[in-house]
Short mmCIF file of C-alpha atoms in Angstrom, two decimals:
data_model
loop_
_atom_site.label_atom_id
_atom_site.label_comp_id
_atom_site.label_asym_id
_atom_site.label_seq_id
_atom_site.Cartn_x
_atom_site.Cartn_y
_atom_site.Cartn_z
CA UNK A 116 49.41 111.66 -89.31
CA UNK A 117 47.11 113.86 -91.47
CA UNK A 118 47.11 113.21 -95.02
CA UNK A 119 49.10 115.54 -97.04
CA UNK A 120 46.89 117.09 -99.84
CA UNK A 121 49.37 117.11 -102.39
CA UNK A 122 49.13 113.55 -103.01
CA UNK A 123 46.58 111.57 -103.97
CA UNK A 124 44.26 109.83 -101.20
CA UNK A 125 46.23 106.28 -100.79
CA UNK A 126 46.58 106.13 -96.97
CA UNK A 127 45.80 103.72 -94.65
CA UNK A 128 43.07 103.72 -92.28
CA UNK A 129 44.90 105.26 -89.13
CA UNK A 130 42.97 102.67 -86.71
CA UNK A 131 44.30 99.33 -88.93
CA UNK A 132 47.86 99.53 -87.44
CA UNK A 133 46.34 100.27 -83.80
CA UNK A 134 44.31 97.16 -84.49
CA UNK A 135 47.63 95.18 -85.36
CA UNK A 136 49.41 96.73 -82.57
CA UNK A 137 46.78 95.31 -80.12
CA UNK A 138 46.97 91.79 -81.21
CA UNK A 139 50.58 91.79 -81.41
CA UNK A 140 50.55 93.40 -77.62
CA UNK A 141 48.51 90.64 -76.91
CA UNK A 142 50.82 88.06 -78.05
CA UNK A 143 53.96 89.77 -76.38
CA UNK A 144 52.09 89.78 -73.39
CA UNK A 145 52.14 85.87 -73.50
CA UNK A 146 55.62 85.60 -74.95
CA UNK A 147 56.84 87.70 -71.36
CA UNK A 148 54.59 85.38 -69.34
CA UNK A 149 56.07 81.98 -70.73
CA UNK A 150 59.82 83.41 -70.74
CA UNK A 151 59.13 84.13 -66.97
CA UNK A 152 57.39 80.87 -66.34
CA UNK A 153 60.67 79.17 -67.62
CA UNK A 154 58.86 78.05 -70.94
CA UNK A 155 61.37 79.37 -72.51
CA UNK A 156 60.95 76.96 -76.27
CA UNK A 157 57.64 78.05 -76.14
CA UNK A 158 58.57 81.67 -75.90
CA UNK A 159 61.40 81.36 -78.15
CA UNK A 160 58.83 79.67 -80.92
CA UNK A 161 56.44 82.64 -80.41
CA UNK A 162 58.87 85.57 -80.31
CA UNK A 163 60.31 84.05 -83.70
CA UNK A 164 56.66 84.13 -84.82
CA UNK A 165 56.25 88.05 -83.99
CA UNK A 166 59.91 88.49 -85.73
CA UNK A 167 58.26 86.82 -88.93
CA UNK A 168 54.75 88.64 -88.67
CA UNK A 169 57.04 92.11 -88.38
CA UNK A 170 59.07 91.35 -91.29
CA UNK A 171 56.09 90.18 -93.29
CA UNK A 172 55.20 94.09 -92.33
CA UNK A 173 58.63 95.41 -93.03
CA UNK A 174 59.07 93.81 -96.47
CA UNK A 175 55.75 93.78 -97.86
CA UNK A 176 54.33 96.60 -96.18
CA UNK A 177 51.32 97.06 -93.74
CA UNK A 178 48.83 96.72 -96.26
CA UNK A 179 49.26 93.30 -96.98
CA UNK A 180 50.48 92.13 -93.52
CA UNK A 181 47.68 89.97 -92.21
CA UNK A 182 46.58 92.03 -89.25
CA UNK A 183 46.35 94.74 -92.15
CA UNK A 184 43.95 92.31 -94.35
CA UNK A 185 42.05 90.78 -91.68
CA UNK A 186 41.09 94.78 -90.40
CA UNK A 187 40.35 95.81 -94.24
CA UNK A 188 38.04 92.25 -94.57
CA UNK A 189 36.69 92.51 -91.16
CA UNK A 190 36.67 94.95 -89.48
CA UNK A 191 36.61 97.84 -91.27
CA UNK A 192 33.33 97.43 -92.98
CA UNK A 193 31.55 97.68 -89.48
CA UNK A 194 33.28 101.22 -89.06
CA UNK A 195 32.34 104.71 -90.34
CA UNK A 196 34.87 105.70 -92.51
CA UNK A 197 37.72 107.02 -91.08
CA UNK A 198 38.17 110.87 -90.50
CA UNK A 199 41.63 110.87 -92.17
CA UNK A 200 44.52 108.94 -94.38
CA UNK A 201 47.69 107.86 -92.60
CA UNK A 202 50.56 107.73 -94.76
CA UNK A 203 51.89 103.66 -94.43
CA UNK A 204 55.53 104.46 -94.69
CA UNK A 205 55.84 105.36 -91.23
CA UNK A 206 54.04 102.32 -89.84
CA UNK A 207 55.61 100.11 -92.16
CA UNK A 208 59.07 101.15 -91.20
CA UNK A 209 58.07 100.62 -87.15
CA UNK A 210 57.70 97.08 -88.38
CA UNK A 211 60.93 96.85 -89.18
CA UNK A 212 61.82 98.73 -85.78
CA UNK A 213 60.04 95.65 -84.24
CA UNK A 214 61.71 93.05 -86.34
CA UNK A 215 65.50 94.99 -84.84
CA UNK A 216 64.25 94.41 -81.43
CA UNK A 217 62.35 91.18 -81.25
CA UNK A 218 65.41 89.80 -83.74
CA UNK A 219 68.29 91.10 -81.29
CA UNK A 220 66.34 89.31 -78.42
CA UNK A 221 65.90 86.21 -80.77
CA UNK A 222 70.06 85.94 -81.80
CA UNK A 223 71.12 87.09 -78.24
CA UNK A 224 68.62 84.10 -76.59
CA UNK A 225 70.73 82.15 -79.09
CA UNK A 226 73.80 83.39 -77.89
CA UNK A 227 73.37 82.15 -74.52
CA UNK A 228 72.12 85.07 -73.48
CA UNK A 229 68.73 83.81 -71.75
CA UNK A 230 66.57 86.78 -70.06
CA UNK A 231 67.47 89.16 -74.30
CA UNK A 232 64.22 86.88 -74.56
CA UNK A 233 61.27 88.45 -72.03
CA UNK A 234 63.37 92.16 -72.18
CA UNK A 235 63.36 92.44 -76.20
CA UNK A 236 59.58 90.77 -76.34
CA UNK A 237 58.97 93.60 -72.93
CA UNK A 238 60.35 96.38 -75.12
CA UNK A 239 58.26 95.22 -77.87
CA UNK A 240 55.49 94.89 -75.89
CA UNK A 241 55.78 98.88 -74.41
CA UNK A 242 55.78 99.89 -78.16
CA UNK A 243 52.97 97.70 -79.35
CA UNK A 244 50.92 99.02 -76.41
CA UNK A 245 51.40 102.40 -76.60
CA UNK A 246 50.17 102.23 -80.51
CA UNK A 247 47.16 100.16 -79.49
CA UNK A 248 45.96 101.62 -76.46
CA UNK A 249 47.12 105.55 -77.32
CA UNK A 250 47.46 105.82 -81.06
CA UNK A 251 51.25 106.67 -79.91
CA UNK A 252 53.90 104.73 -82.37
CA UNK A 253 57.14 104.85 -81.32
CA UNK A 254 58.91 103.70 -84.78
CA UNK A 255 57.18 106.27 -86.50
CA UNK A 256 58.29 108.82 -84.10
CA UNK A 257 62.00 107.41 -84.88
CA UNK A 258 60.69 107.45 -88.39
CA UNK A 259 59.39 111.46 -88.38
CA UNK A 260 62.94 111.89 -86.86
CA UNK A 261 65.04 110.12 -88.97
CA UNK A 262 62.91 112.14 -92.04
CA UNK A 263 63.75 115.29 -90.78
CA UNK A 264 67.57 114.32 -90.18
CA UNK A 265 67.63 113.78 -93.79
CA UNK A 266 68.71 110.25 -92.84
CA UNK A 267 65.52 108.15 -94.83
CA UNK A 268 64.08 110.42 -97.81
CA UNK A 269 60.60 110.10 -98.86
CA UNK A 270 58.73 110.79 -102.14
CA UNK A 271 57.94 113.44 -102.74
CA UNK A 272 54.78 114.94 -100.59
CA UNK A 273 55.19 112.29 -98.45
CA UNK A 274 55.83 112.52 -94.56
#
């Protein structure tokens, strides 16, 4: 998402929550395999870890989730700056898109329900990749939508 030039320049670097997307891909990649395997503890303990990491994102935003620190401190630097500023609402609030689904999996798993485990970490897993390997995120898509709905307002010059 461009950055709007009637606010001051305090985006995000487009390519840190493409960065995050990929490792979380990468761990709901392995989540799927050990649910599949029948290591389903394991799977259980990991998908609760991705719930936490996306709240961490939700709550405190995607600036100070850890993927979001570890690209600023590590990554970053070794880049030319980037072309644009992303505005972080929308990426922050497909964090708390992933903690719905990977959460619903989690409670349902708990509910007896035993395969809501490898289809919400799958689902996860489709979004995740599409941000990291396409730059296409599907919560801020919902996001954009729900904005112009009039459903979530924004501040002004924002979105």
């Amino acid at each position: 998402m461009p950055e709007n030039p009637n606010r001051p320049a305090s985006g995000i670097d487009p390519r840190s929550p493409r960065f995050g997307a990929g490792i979380t891909a990468v761990l709901l990649l392995i989540d799927i395999f050990l649910a599949l395997i029948g290591a389903t503890a394991a799977a259980a303990v990991l998908l609760l870890l991705i719930a936490l990491l996306f709240a961490w994102g939700a709550f405190a935003g995607v600036r100070r989730h850890p993927y979001g620190v570890l690209y600023r401190v590590a990554v970053r630097p070794r880049l030319a700056p980037p072309t644009e500023l992303e505005d972080p609402a929308p990426p922050t609030f497909a964090q708390g898109v992933g903690l719905v689904v990977t959460g619903a999996g989690l409670l349902l798993f708990v509910l007896g329900v035993p395969l809501a485990l490898p289809i919400a970490a799958a689902l996860a897993f489709v979004a995740a990749f599409l941000n990291a390997a396409f730059g296409y995120c599907l919560g801020c898509q919902i996001y954009l939508l729900l904005v112009r709905a009039g459903v979530i307002r924004t501040r002004a010059g924002t979105a």
